[in-house]
Amino acid sequence: MKITVLLGGVSAERDVSLSSGLRIAIGLRANGHTVTCLDPAEGVLSRETEAQLLASGVGSNPPSLEQLAGLNAKSLSPVLGTLPEITGADCVFYRVARRSG
């Protein structure tokens, strides 16, 4: 099955979402699925980027307000539903940290 995992996002929970989303992708791949990891704040993650993020682990501090503002400025959220990684997937798994408030 072709699956897109949405992970990351633009909130203080970003690191937790990246970590758990990447682990979900590992499990899906281990079961034979074709998986694309898509961060609405950054775009499609390469396997190299996935490995780097997994190696770095979950940070002990949330991203700064400046970091979140920078991510939000380039967010793909307005066009997310039109991306081929979304429209061409058999299933989309949503593990994105959302802004609260």
N, CA, C and O atoms as a DFTB+ gen file, in Angstrom:
404 C
 N C O
     1  1       0.846      -1.167       0.000
     2  2       0.000       0.000       0.000
     3  2       0.895       1.234       0.000
     4  3       1.948       1.234       0.638
     5  1       0.496       2.262      -0.694
     6  2       1.212       3.530      -0.757
     7  2       0.646       4.455       0.319
     8  3      -0.513       4.865       0.253
     9  1       1.483       4.779       1.316
    10  2       1.026       5.532       2.483
    11  2       1.871       6.798       2.653
    12  3       3.096       6.755       2.541
    13  1       1.211       7.907       2.921
    14  2       1.903       9.146       3.279
    15  2       1.666       9.404       4.756
    16  3       0.527       9.415       5.224
    17  1       2.757       9.612       5.486
    18  2       2.677       9.947       6.906
    19  2       2.941      11.442       7.041
    20  3       4.028      11.922       6.720
    21  1       1.941      12.169       7.517
    22  2       2.104      13.592       7.818
    23  2       2.668      13.704       9.223
    24  3       2.118      13.128      10.162
    25  1       3.762      14.440       9.375
    26  2       4.417      14.547      10.667
    27  2       5.089      15.906      10.785
    28  3       5.295      16.592       9.784
    29  1       5.425      16.288      11.993
    30  2       6.085      17.583      12.188
    31  2       5.080      18.675      12.483
    32  3       4.423      18.664      13.524
    33  1       4.965      19.614      11.564
    34  2       4.029      20.712      11.758
    35  2       4.684      21.923      12.391
    36  3       5.909      22.005      12.489
    37  1       3.863      22.852      12.814
    38  2       4.370      24.133      13.320
    39  2       3.844      24.451      14.718
    40  3       3.196      25.478      14.923
    41  1       4.120      23.579      15.668
    42  2       3.739      23.846      17.053
    43  2       4.879      23.427      17.968
    44  3       5.877      22.864      17.517
    45  1       4.726      23.700      19.226
    46  2       5.734      23.316      20.211
    47  2       5.903      21.801      20.299
    48  3       6.917      21.331      20.814
    49  1       4.947      21.040      19.816
    50  2       5.005      19.574      19.830
    51  2       5.664      19.002      18.582
    52  3       5.618      17.791      18.362
    53  1       6.270      19.845      17.767
    54  2       6.873      19.445      16.495
    55  2       7.830      18.261      16.639
    56  3       7.716      17.280      15.904
    57  1       8.771      18.346      17.581
    58  2       9.769      17.285      17.723
    59  2       9.139      15.943      18.079
    60  3       9.558      14.902      17.572
    61  1       8.140      15.968      18.943
    62  2       7.450      14.736      19.325
    63  2       6.734      14.146      18.110
    64  3       6.764      12.934      17.899
    65  1       6.093      14.997      17.317
    66  2       5.393      14.545      16.119
    67  2       6.363      13.949      15.106
    68  3       6.068      12.921      14.498
    69  1       7.526      14.588      14.918
    70  2       8.526      14.051      13.999
    71  2       9.001      12.677      14.463
    72  3       9.072      11.738      13.670
    73  1       9.321      12.567      15.732
    74  2       9.834      11.312      16.267
    75  2       8.812      10.179      16.150
    76  3       9.137       9.096      15.664
    77  1       7.590      10.429      16.590
    78  2       6.577       9.359      16.545
    79  2       6.169       9.055      15.106
    80  3       5.948       7.892      14.765
    81  1       6.065      10.070      14.260
    82  2       5.719       9.839      12.864
    83  2       6.769       9.012      12.138
    84  3       6.432       8.135      11.342
    85  1       8.046       9.289      12.412
    86  2       9.120       8.516      11.778
    87  2       9.109       7.068      12.246
    88  3       9.382       6.159      11.462
    89  1       8.800       6.853      13.496
    90  2       8.722       5.469      13.999
    91  2       7.534       4.725      13.383
    92  3       7.616       3.525      13.121
    93  1       6.458       5.425      13.158
    94  2       5.317       4.833      12.453
    95  2       5.731       4.442      11.039
    96  3       5.393       3.356      10.569
    97  1       6.468       5.331      10.358
    98  2       6.935       5.038       9.001
    99  2       7.823       3.800       8.978
   100  3       7.715       2.976       8.070
   101  1       8.693       3.664       9.961
   102  2       9.563       2.483      10.040
   103  2       8.724       1.215      10.138
   104  3       8.981       0.235       9.438
   105  1       7.721       1.240      11.012
   106  2       6.856       0.070      11.170
   107  2       6.083      -0.265       9.905
   108  3       5.943      -1.433       9.544
   109  1       5.585       0.761       9.235
   110  2       4.848       0.528       7.988
   111  2       5.758      -0.051       6.909
   112  3       5.367      -0.974       6.195
   113  1       6.965       0.486       6.790
   114  2       7.914      -0.038       5.799
   115  2       8.293      -1.475       6.111
   116  3       8.430      -2.295       5.204
   117  1       8.462      -1.781       7.391
   118  2       8.812      -3.148       7.798
   119  2       7.724      -4.140       7.416
   120  3       7.981      -5.337       7.286
   121  1       6.518      -3.638       7.238
   122  2       5.397      -4.494       6.843
   123  2       5.115      -4.416       5.347
   124  3       4.045      -4.821       4.893
   125  1       6.073      -3.897       4.582
   126  2       5.991      -3.941       3.129
   127  2       5.312      -2.770       2.444
   128  3       5.093      -2.815       1.234
   129  1       4.977      -1.738       3.171
   130  2       4.306      -0.585       2.565
   131  2       5.321       0.410       1.998
   132  3       6.448       0.508       2.484
   133  1       4.915       1.127       0.988
   134  2       5.703       2.216       0.423
   135  2       5.287       3.482       1.159
   136  3       4.128       3.892       1.086
   137  1       6.228       4.102       1.867
   138  2       5.885       5.208       2.760
   139  2       6.630       6.478       2.360
   140  3       7.833       6.452       2.102
   141  1       5.898       7.586       2.314
   142  2       6.459       8.914       2.135
   143  2       6.177       9.706       3.400
   144  3       5.037       9.760       3.861
   145  1       7.215      10.324       3.967
   146  2       7.040      11.189       5.134
   147  2       6.963      12.630       4.651
   148  3       7.852      13.108       3.946
   149  1       5.908      13.308       5.031
   150  2       5.661      14.676       4.583
   151  2       5.435      15.580       5.791
   152  3       4.501      15.387       6.570
   153  1       6.311      16.567       5.924
   154  2       6.197      17.577       6.976
   155  2       5.585      18.820       6.335
   156  3       6.212      19.421       5.462
   157  1       4.377      19.226       6.740
   158  2       3.754      20.405       6.147
   159  2       4.608      21.672       6.260
   160  3       4.416      22.617       5.494
   161  1       5.540      21.697       7.202
   162  2       6.391      22.863       7.363
   163  2       7.638      22.817       6.471
   164  3       8.213      23.861       6.163
   165  1       8.057      21.619       6.057
   166  2       9.303      21.470       5.314
   167  2       9.149      20.781       3.961
   168  3       9.982      20.970       3.075
   169  1       8.104      19.992       3.792
   170  2       7.931      19.231       2.556
   171  2       8.258      17.758       2.756
   172  3       8.307      17.271       3.886
   173  1       8.479      17.055       1.653
   174  2       8.785      15.627       1.702
   175  2      10.179      15.446       2.307
   176  3      11.127      16.134       1.928
   177  1      10.286      14.516       3.247
   178  2      11.566      14.226       3.877
   179  2      12.290      13.133       3.101
   180  3      11.697      12.109       2.759
   181  1      13.560      13.351       2.827
   182  2      14.368      12.300       2.199
   183  2      14.666      11.236       3.242
   184  3      14.530      11.483       4.441
   185  1      15.070      10.060       2.796
   186  2      15.420       8.999       3.751
   187  2      16.635       9.435       4.590
   188  3      16.750       9.068       5.760
   189  1      17.524      10.208       3.990
   190  2      18.685      10.716       4.723
   191  2      18.238      11.660       5.841
   192  3      18.730      11.575       6.966
   193  1      17.314      12.551       5.528
   194  2      16.788      13.473       6.539
   195  2      16.056      12.701       7.627
   196  3      16.188      13.018       8.809
   197  1      15.287      11.692       7.238
   198  2      14.599      10.855       8.232
   199  2      15.609      10.244       9.195
   200  3      15.402      10.271      10.408
   201  1      16.698       9.694       8.668
   202  2      17.716       9.049       9.507
   203  2      18.362      10.061      10.450
   204  3      18.609       9.753      11.616
   205  1      18.635      11.260       9.954
   206  2      19.233      12.301      10.798
   207  2      18.291      12.701      11.926
   208  3      18.715      12.872      13.068
   209  1      17.012      12.849      11.599
   210  2      16.039      13.222      12.622
   211  2      15.887      12.131      13.676
   212  3      15.790      12.422      14.868
   213  1      15.867      10.882      13.234
   214  2      15.763       9.775      14.191
   215  2      16.981       9.717      15.100
   216  3      16.853       9.463      16.298
   217  1      18.158       9.951      14.537
   218  2      19.389       9.905      15.320
   219  2      19.450      11.026      16.350
   220  3      20.017      10.853      17.429
   221  1      18.865      12.176      16.017
   222  2      18.923      13.313      16.933
   223  2      17.937      13.190      18.085
   224  3      18.117      13.831      19.121
   225  1      16.897      12.377      17.921
   226  2      15.928      12.165      18.988
   227  2      15.026      13.372      19.224
   228  3      15.081      14.366      18.500
   229  1      14.208      13.258      20.239
   230  2      13.295      14.335      20.604
   231  2      14.048      15.323      21.482
   232  3      14.668      14.934      22.472
   233  1      13.995      16.591      21.122
   234  2      14.680      17.615      21.905
   235  2      14.053      17.800      23.279
   236  3      12.869      17.529      23.480
   237  1      14.864      18.264      24.218
   238  2      14.335      18.491      25.562
   239  2      13.625      19.839      25.669
   240  3      12.886      20.085      26.622
   241  1      13.855      20.713      24.685
   242  2      13.192      22.014      24.660
   243  2      12.373      22.138      23.382
   244  3      12.805      21.680      22.324
   245  1      11.213      22.742      23.467
   246  2      10.417      22.945      22.247
   247  2      11.096      23.960      21.336
   248  3      11.955      24.718      21.786
   249  1      10.717      23.981      20.056
   250  2      11.272      24.992      19.153
   251  2      10.946      26.391      19.670
   252  3       9.916      26.605      20.310
   253  1      11.835      27.334      19.385
   254  2      11.603      28.714      19.806
   255  2      10.470      29.327      18.991
   256  3      10.097      28.810      17.938
   257  1       9.936      30.422      19.486
   258  2       8.882      31.128      18.744
   259  2       9.392      31.585      17.383
   260  3       8.643      31.590      16.406
   261  1      10.661      31.967      17.319
   262  2      11.246      32.398      16.046
   263  2      11.323      31.229      15.064
   264  3      11.014      31.385      13.883
   265  1      11.731      30.069      15.552
   266  2      11.791      28.886      14.689
   267  2      10.401      28.526      14.178
   268  3      10.226      28.230      12.996
   269  1       9.424      28.551      15.059
   270  2       8.055      28.218      14.653
   271  2       7.520      29.234      13.649
   272  3       6.832      28.860      12.699
   273  1       7.825      30.503      13.847
   274  2       7.368      31.534      12.910
   275  2       7.983      31.311      11.536
   276  3       7.309      31.469      10.519
   277  1       9.258      30.947      11.503
   278  2       9.917      30.666      10.231
   279  2       9.309      29.473       9.520
   280  3       9.131      29.497       8.303
   281  1       8.989      28.427      10.272
   282  2       8.346      27.244       9.692
   283  2       6.952      27.578       9.189
   284  3       6.549      27.140       8.111
   285  1       6.219      28.355       9.975
   286  2       4.858      28.722       9.599
   287  2       4.843      29.542       8.309
   288  3       3.928      29.415       7.496
   289  1       5.860      30.382       8.128
   290  2       5.923      31.247       6.943
   291  2       6.045      30.444       5.655
   292  3       5.572      30.885       4.607
   293  1       6.670      29.278       5.717
   294  2       6.838      28.473       4.501
   295  2       5.964      27.218       4.512
   296  3       6.178      26.304       3.715
   297  1       5.004      27.174       5.393
   298  2       4.127      26.016       5.538
   299  2       3.388      25.677       4.247
   300  3       2.965      26.562       3.503
   301  1       3.244      24.382       3.999
   302  2       2.514      23.888       2.836
   303  2       1.023      23.716       3.112
   304  3       0.281      23.290       2.228
   305  1       0.577      24.039       4.313
   306  2      -0.810      23.778       4.703
   307  2      -1.867      24.248       3.706
   308  3      -2.820      23.509       3.458
   309  1      -1.743      25.448       3.119
   310  2      -2.792      25.886       2.182
   311  2      -2.937      24.994       0.945
   312  3      -4.022      24.908       0.371
   313  1      -1.862      24.335       0.534
   314  2      -1.908      23.519      -0.685
   315  2      -1.747      22.026      -0.402
   316  3      -1.619      21.225      -1.329
   317  1      -1.754      21.663       0.851
   318  2      -1.475      20.286       1.242
   319  2      -2.334      19.268       0.498
   320  3      -1.828      18.244       0.039
   321  1      -3.606      19.543       0.380
   322  2      -4.529      18.598      -0.257
   323  2      -4.318      18.419      -1.748
   324  3      -4.895      17.509      -2.343
   325  1      -3.507      19.262      -2.362
   326  2      -3.264      19.161      -3.799
   327  2      -1.932      18.496      -4.136
   328  3      -1.653      18.229      -5.305
   329  1      -1.114      18.227      -3.131
   330  2       0.200      17.633      -3.375
   331  2       0.074      16.193      -3.851
   332  3      -0.783      15.458      -3.360
   333  1       0.914      15.773      -4.802
   334  2       0.836      14.396      -5.307
   335  2       1.083      13.351      -4.222
   336  3       0.567      12.237      -4.310
   337  1       1.867      13.699      -3.201
   338  2       2.109      12.757      -2.104
   339  2       0.830      12.484      -1.323
   340  3       0.705      11.447      -0.672
   341  1      -0.117      13.412      -1.389
   342  2      -1.410      13.235      -0.724
   343  2      -2.415      12.614      -1.692
   344  3      -3.051      11.609      -1.374
   345  1      -2.553      13.210      -2.861
   346  2      -3.568      12.741      -3.810
   347  2      -3.254      11.361      -4.371
   348  3      -4.166      10.632      -4.760
   349  1      -1.968      10.991      -4.418
   350  2      -1.595       9.694      -4.973
   351  2      -1.467       8.585      -3.952
   352  3      -1.172       7.446      -4.312
   353  1      -1.683       8.895      -2.691
   354  2      -1.548       7.887      -1.634
   355  2      -2.823       7.068      -1.493
   356  3      -3.927       7.572      -1.699
   357  1      -2.656       5.803      -1.140
   358  2      -3.807       4.955      -0.813
   359  2      -4.341       5.308       0.565
   360  3      -5.524       5.130       0.853
   361  1      -3.450       5.811       1.413
   362  2      -3.812       6.141       2.797
   363  2      -2.918       7.283       3.264
   364  3      -1.731       7.314       2.940
   365  1      -3.477       8.213       4.019
   366  2      -2.700       9.285       4.624
   367  2      -2.835       9.159       6.130
   368  3      -3.940       9.181       6.674
   369  1      -1.690       9.027       6.799
   370  2      -1.661       8.905       8.253
   371  2      -1.263      10.254       8.818
   372  3      -0.209      10.789       8.473
   373  1      -2.090      10.800       9.675
   374  2      -1.928      12.166      10.189
   375  2      -1.312      12.133      11.572
   376  3      -1.960      11.705      12.527
   377  1      -0.065      12.580      11.698
   378  2       0.604      12.669      13.005
   379  2       1.292      14.023      13.123
   380  3       2.452      14.106      13.527
   381  1       0.575      15.076      12.772
   382  2       1.130      16.421      12.756
   383  2       0.768      17.153      14.035
   384  3      -0.369      17.105      14.506
   385  1       1.760      17.827      14.580
   386  2       1.503      18.677      15.753
   387  2       0.768      19.927      15.278
   388  3       1.182      20.582      14.321
   389  1      -0.313      20.241      15.953
   390  2      -1.106      21.414      15.570
   391  2      -0.862      22.561      16.522
   392  3      -0.501      22.363      17.683
   393  1      -1.063      23.754      16.017
   394  2      -0.978      24.939      16.876
   395  2      -2.168      24.933      17.813
   396  3      -3.293      24.647      17.403
   397  1      -1.922      25.241      19.043
   398  2      -3.035      25.345      19.989
   399  2      -3.333      26.813      20.233
   400  3      -2.490      27.685      20.018
   401  1      -4.542      27.062      20.682
   402  2      -4.855      28.444      21.011
   403  2      -6.113      28.919      20.387
   404  3      -6.501      30.071      20.579
